[in-house]
Amino acid sequence: MLRRIAVALAATLVLTALTLLGRFAWGGPFPPEQMAEILFANIPVWAFTPLFRLFGYSSKYWAFAAMVGLHLLLWTGAGAWLHDTGWRMRLAGLAGLLAFALILLPLGGAGWFGAGLPAGAVGSVATLVAAVLLYGGVLALSSRGGRATASAPDRRDFVRTAAFALTATWGLTLLGSFWARALAAADDLWRAVVGLPPEIMPVGKFYTVSKNIFDPALTAAKWSLEVKGLVERPYRLTYAELKAFPSVTQSATLMCISNEVGGDLIGNAQWKGVRLKDLLARAGIRPAAVEVILRAADGYSDSFPLKKGLEDGVLVVYEMNGAPLVKEHGAPARVIVPGIYGMKNVKWVTSVELADYDYKGYWEVRGWSDEAIYKTMSRIDVPTGPLKAGEGAYMGGVAFAGDRGVRGVEVSVDGGKTWQKAVVKSPLGPFTWVLWALPWTPPAPGTYTLTVRATEKNGTVQTAEVRPPLPDGSSGWHSVTVRVG
Ligand SMILES: Nc1nc2c(c(=O)[nH]1)N[C@H]1C(S)=C(S)[C@@H](COP(=O)(O)O)O[C@H]1N2
Ligand SMILES: [Mo]
């Protein structure tokens, strides 16, 4: 019996270690934590007051410790009891998982299946399944040996199990603490680097570009959107009808094709709107259609291939950063097309037309790119002024690769002879820029040339070839010189 309890305890420790790792590494469920949440949420006032008097502000830690104890007791007890009975163990594991996902997690404030946790429902359930499998694995490992022979190998087997469990526990905990520390350090980094742009640009700081002296002042009440051309059932959509369609909120970065290397005609915002493909589906796309033409209230127009227009990320948006679009950014509605330059993101849009030819828009007829696919860029935003030799400082900035995504950013402080990997903040979405940063202590006084380059998710390194914005968008690496005193 003692042996069974010990094995069950070992299995429980492995399960506990894995969930603890998940708690700090990817925000998964940690059973004692959710148990404590339930306790805190349901403790009656008459019990709370004396307990608080007894334990003071450390009450919550005592309560948590008690829940850890209860958790160890429950799993160890169950393991010892179910020991060696394959199907019963499997059934119990499944029941335990379901109880956890459907009772403990929702009651503990983590949502159904842990959907409210940072790991999300899938991550939470995956963590639990992995934890329970490991737990079952430890139990099975020792019972298999136990069944094969009688007493003597029993002990050897137990030692092996215990060693496995201890190593696994130790390894996972170590991994978890490293991970947690790395995450904390990364968080500190983004707070420490002064001078980076906000990941989501406030509306008032977001760059604006338009061809107009005076932008159109439209009202939502009078605005409408025509869906026409090569469609089965052309229609006209009011603002209220647009808002009645299922909405999507997504982060997307916009950059003007006339942005110079190192320039600031780039920004990132959170957009809310309706998928263009949903609007087109209501009209019914005729087979001959290959192009989407957008026209706007200021006489502007642009286009992109229908294939692009049917992508999930292409939206007709009416909100920017949680508020209705303002005039400068296209009120009451504009189009957001991830992956292609700002000029295709038509503001004050009034019609969507499907056509069977390659339409040339306002800027295309003036010589600018028709495809207008974002070129990968990276920019140095800090340091902004002179530095002191031997004093810790930071380099940092942004990088963007359209809808291809940024994998990494490198910086050189010696004019491109050697490169260092920067820390890259994980993007807010598949269509957004990333922040990058790197601590740097200039070794000696002098003038340094800092250069940055990004690598796309597919491994392509940002091109060093210097090109002006016209006609396809600028390219080349951004450099700044820094004086170190
Ligand atoms: N109707 C209309 N839409 C337009 C433009 C315009 O002049 N008229 N300018 C385009 C250009 S060149 C860019 S870079 C983006 C800029 O969007 P923003 O002002 O919201 O940053 O809008 C695009 N959409
Ligand atoms: Mo632009």
Short mmCIF file of C-alpha atoms in Angstrom, two decimals, residues 261-477:
data_model
loop_
_atom_site.label_atom_id
_atom_site.label_comp_id
_atom_site.label_asym_id
_atom_site.label_seq_id
_atom_site.Cartn_x
_atom_site.Cartn_y
_atom_site.Cartn_z
CA VAL A 261 13.74 54.26 -45.48
CA GLY A 262 13.56 55.25 -41.81
CA GLY A 263 10.41 57.29 -42.43
CA ASP A 264 7.35 57.57 -40.27
CA LEU A 265 4.50 57.10 -42.75
CA ILE A 266 3.69 53.86 -40.98
CA GLY A 267 1.36 53.01 -38.14
CA ASN A 268 -0.51 50.16 -36.56
CA ALA A 269 -4.11 50.17 -35.37
CA GLN A 270 -6.92 47.90 -34.35
CA TRP A 271 -9.65 47.89 -36.96
CA LYS A 272 -13.22 46.69 -36.66
CA GLY A 273 -15.34 45.97 -39.68
CA VAL A 274 -16.87 43.43 -42.00
CA ARG A 275 -15.11 40.96 -44.28
CA LEU A 276 -15.23 42.13 -47.87
CA LYS A 277 -15.85 38.54 -48.90
CA ASP A 278 -19.06 38.50 -46.83
CA LEU A 279 -20.31 41.64 -48.60
CA LEU A 280 -19.43 40.10 -51.97
CA ALA A 281 -21.06 36.79 -51.08
CA ARG A 282 -24.36 38.57 -50.49
CA ALA A 283 -24.19 39.94 -54.04
CA GLY A 284 -23.00 36.67 -55.57
CA ILE A 285 -19.72 36.74 -57.50
CA ARG A 286 -19.99 36.16 -61.25
CA PRO A 287 -17.38 33.69 -62.60
CA ALA A 288 -15.72 36.23 -64.90
CA ALA A 289 -14.74 38.56 -62.03
CA VAL A 290 -10.98 38.87 -61.36
CA GLU A 291 -10.59 42.38 -59.93
CA VAL A 292 -12.02 44.45 -57.06
CA ILE A 293 -12.34 48.17 -57.83
CA LEU A 294 -12.91 50.56 -54.93
CA ARG A 295 -14.15 54.10 -55.45
CA ALA A 296 -14.33 56.85 -52.87
CA ALA A 297 -16.17 60.08 -52.13
CA ASP A 298 -13.08 62.18 -53.00
CA GLY A 299 -12.89 60.80 -56.52
CA TYR A 300 -10.07 58.45 -55.52
CA SER A 301 -10.06 54.87 -56.70
CA ASP A 302 -7.88 51.82 -56.46
CA SER A 303 -8.07 48.10 -57.04
CA PHE A 304 -6.60 44.71 -56.22
CA PRO A 305 -7.11 41.17 -57.50
CA LEU A 306 -10.36 39.48 -56.42
CA LYS A 307 -8.22 36.64 -55.06
CA LYS A 308 -6.76 39.15 -52.60
CA GLY A 309 -10.17 40.61 -51.86
CA LEU A 310 -11.49 37.22 -50.74
CA GLU A 311 -8.83 36.82 -48.04
CA ASP A 312 -10.11 36.81 -44.46
CA GLY A 313 -8.07 39.87 -43.49
CA VAL A 314 -9.64 42.21 -46.04
CA LEU A 315 -12.24 44.34 -44.27
CA VAL A 316 -14.56 47.27 -44.78
CA VAL A 317 -13.95 48.93 -41.41
CA TYR A 318 -15.91 51.50 -39.43
CA GLU A 319 -13.90 51.58 -36.20
CA MET A 320 -10.26 52.37 -35.45
CA ASN A 321 -8.86 51.58 -31.99
CA GLY A 322 -12.31 51.06 -30.56
CA ALA A 323 -13.88 54.32 -31.72
CA PRO A 324 -15.77 55.23 -34.90
CA LEU A 325 -13.42 56.16 -37.76
CA VAL A 326 -12.50 59.84 -37.80
CA LYS A 327 -12.63 61.94 -40.96
CA GLU A 328 -8.85 61.87 -41.58
CA HIS A 329 -8.83 58.07 -41.68
CA GLY A 330 -11.85 57.62 -43.93
CA ALA A 331 -15.08 58.08 -41.95
CA PRO A 332 -17.52 56.52 -41.97
CA ALA A 333 -15.95 53.48 -43.68
CA ARG A 334 -12.71 52.47 -45.38
CA VAL A 335 -11.08 49.34 -46.67
CA ILE A 336 -8.16 47.57 -44.94
CA VAL A 337 -6.15 45.21 -47.15
CA PRO A 338 -3.31 43.50 -45.29
CA GLY A 339 -0.18 42.89 -47.31
CA ILE A 340 -0.41 45.77 -49.77
CA TYR A 341 0.58 49.41 -49.42
CA GLY A 342 -1.59 52.10 -47.82
CA MET A 343 -2.77 53.49 -51.13
CA LYS A 344 -4.90 50.37 -51.71
CA ASN A 345 -6.57 50.88 -48.33
CA VAL A 346 -9.22 53.18 -49.76
CA LYS A 347 -10.80 55.70 -47.37
CA TRP A 348 -14.31 57.22 -47.65
CA VAL A 349 -15.18 54.20 -49.78
CA THR A 350 -18.52 54.44 -51.60
CA SER A 351 -18.48 51.56 -54.05
CA VAL A 352 -17.09 48.09 -54.57
CA GLU A 353 -17.14 46.90 -58.17
CA LEU A 354 -16.05 43.54 -59.55
CA ALA A 355 -14.47 43.61 -63.00
CA ASP A 356 -12.82 41.24 -65.47
CA TYR A 357 -9.80 43.40 -66.26
CA ASP A 358 -6.80 44.93 -64.46
CA TYR A 359 -8.02 48.36 -63.35
CA LYS A 360 -5.49 51.15 -62.73
CA GLY A 361 -6.20 53.36 -59.73
CA TYR A 362 -5.45 56.98 -58.88
CA TRP A 363 -1.75 56.44 -58.17
CA GLU A 364 -1.20 53.62 -60.66
CA VAL A 365 -2.02 55.89 -63.61
CA ARG A 366 0.57 58.26 -62.16
CA GLY A 367 3.27 55.62 -62.35
CA TRP A 368 3.05 53.86 -58.99
CA SER A 369 3.04 50.11 -58.54
CA ASP A 370 -0.08 48.17 -59.46
CA GLU A 371 0.68 45.19 -57.22
CA ALA A 372 1.99 47.38 -54.39
CA ILE A 373 3.08 44.49 -52.17
CA TYR A 374 4.71 45.73 -48.96
CA LYS A 375 8.47 45.57 -48.97
CA THR A 376 10.03 44.39 -45.74
CA MET A 377 11.23 47.31 -43.65
CA SER A 378 12.90 47.95 -40.32
CA ARG A 379 13.62 51.21 -38.57
CA ILE A 380 15.83 52.42 -35.74
CA ASP A 381 13.90 54.68 -33.35
CA VAL A 382 16.32 54.74 -30.43
CA PRO A 383 18.84 55.92 -29.38
CA THR A 384 17.77 59.42 -30.27
CA GLY A 385 20.69 61.42 -28.89
CA PRO A 386 24.38 61.08 -28.00
CA LEU A 387 25.42 58.32 -25.58
CA LYS A 388 28.19 57.87 -23.04
CA ALA A 389 30.89 55.23 -23.35
CA GLY A 390 30.50 52.42 -20.85
CA GLU A 391 26.95 53.39 -19.99
CA GLY A 392 24.11 50.97 -20.65
CA ALA A 393 21.66 52.09 -23.36
CA TYR A 394 19.16 50.57 -25.73
CA MET A 395 18.68 50.27 -29.44
CA GLY A 396 15.15 49.72 -30.63
CA GLY A 397 12.58 50.32 -33.31
CA VAL A 398 9.98 48.66 -35.50
CA ALA A 399 10.02 46.11 -38.32
CA PHE A 400 7.29 45.16 -40.77
CA ALA A 401 6.97 42.59 -43.55
CA GLY A 402 3.36 43.00 -44.67
CA ASP A 403 1.37 39.78 -44.36
CA ARG A 404 4.53 37.69 -44.57
CA GLY A 405 5.47 38.37 -40.93
CA VAL A 406 8.79 39.18 -39.28
CA ARG A 407 10.88 36.31 -37.94
CA GLY A 408 13.81 38.26 -36.59
CA VAL A 409 15.67 41.56 -36.49
CA GLU A 410 19.43 42.08 -36.48
CA VAL A 411 21.45 45.16 -35.67
CA SER A 412 25.00 46.10 -36.52
CA VAL A 413 27.02 48.75 -34.70
CA ASP A 414 30.02 48.50 -37.02
CA GLY A 415 28.55 49.42 -40.37
CA GLY A 416 27.37 45.95 -41.24
CA LYS A 417 30.50 43.90 -40.46
CA THR A 418 28.92 42.00 -37.59
CA TRP A 419 25.29 41.50 -36.67
CA GLN A 420 23.56 40.90 -33.38
CA LYS A 421 20.11 39.40 -32.92
CA ALA A 422 17.65 41.85 -31.40
CA VAL A 423 14.79 40.85 -29.13
CA VAL A 424 11.54 40.94 -31.10
CA LYS A 425 8.20 41.45 -29.36
CA SER A 426 5.60 39.00 -30.58
CA PRO A 427 3.29 40.69 -33.11
CA LEU A 428 -0.29 41.67 -32.27
CA GLY A 429 -1.44 39.73 -35.30
CA PRO A 430 -0.40 38.28 -38.65
CA PHE A 431 -0.62 41.67 -40.37
CA THR A 432 1.25 43.87 -37.92
CA TRP A 433 4.63 45.37 -37.34
CA VAL A 434 6.79 44.25 -34.43
CA LEU A 435 8.81 46.18 -31.91
CA TRP A 436 12.45 45.21 -31.53
CA ALA A 437 15.08 46.19 -28.96
CA LEU A 438 18.57 45.34 -27.82
CA PRO A 439 20.57 46.55 -24.81
CA TRP A 440 23.82 48.16 -25.90
CA THR A 441 26.74 49.58 -23.96
CA PRO A 442 28.99 51.53 -26.34
CA PRO A 443 32.53 50.45 -25.41
CA ALA A 444 34.50 53.57 -26.29
CA PRO A 445 33.94 57.17 -27.37
CA GLY A 446 33.56 57.78 -31.08
CA THR A 447 30.99 57.73 -33.83
CA TYR A 448 29.04 54.55 -34.45
CA THR A 449 26.87 53.62 -37.38
CA LEU A 450 23.90 51.52 -36.33
CA THR A 451 22.18 49.52 -39.04
CA VAL A 452 19.09 47.35 -38.83
CA ARG A 453 17.70 44.60 -41.04
CA ALA A 454 14.73 42.28 -40.66
CA THR A 455 14.18 38.68 -41.71
CA GLU A 456 10.81 37.48 -42.91
CA LYS A 457 9.11 34.39 -41.51
CA ASN A 458 10.09 32.52 -44.68
CA GLY A 459 13.77 33.29 -44.05
CA THR A 460 14.19 36.05 -46.65
CA VAL A 461 16.50 38.77 -45.38
CA GLN A 462 15.40 42.36 -45.99
CA THR A 463 17.16 43.60 -49.12
CA ALA A 464 20.06 46.02 -48.80
CA GLU A 465 19.40 47.34 -52.29
CA VAL A 466 18.65 51.05 -52.02
CA ARG A 467 15.54 52.09 -53.95
CA PRO A 468 13.51 55.29 -53.82
CA PRO A 469 9.77 55.09 -53.03
CA LEU A 470 8.68 55.50 -56.69
CA PRO A 471 7.40 53.20 -58.15
CA ASP A 472 7.36 50.09 -55.90
CA GLY A 473 8.13 51.46 -52.43
CA SER A 474 11.53 52.22 -50.90
CA SER A 475 14.07 49.58 -49.92
CA GLY A 476 17.46 49.41 -48.23
CA TRP A 477 18.67 49.11 -44.64
#
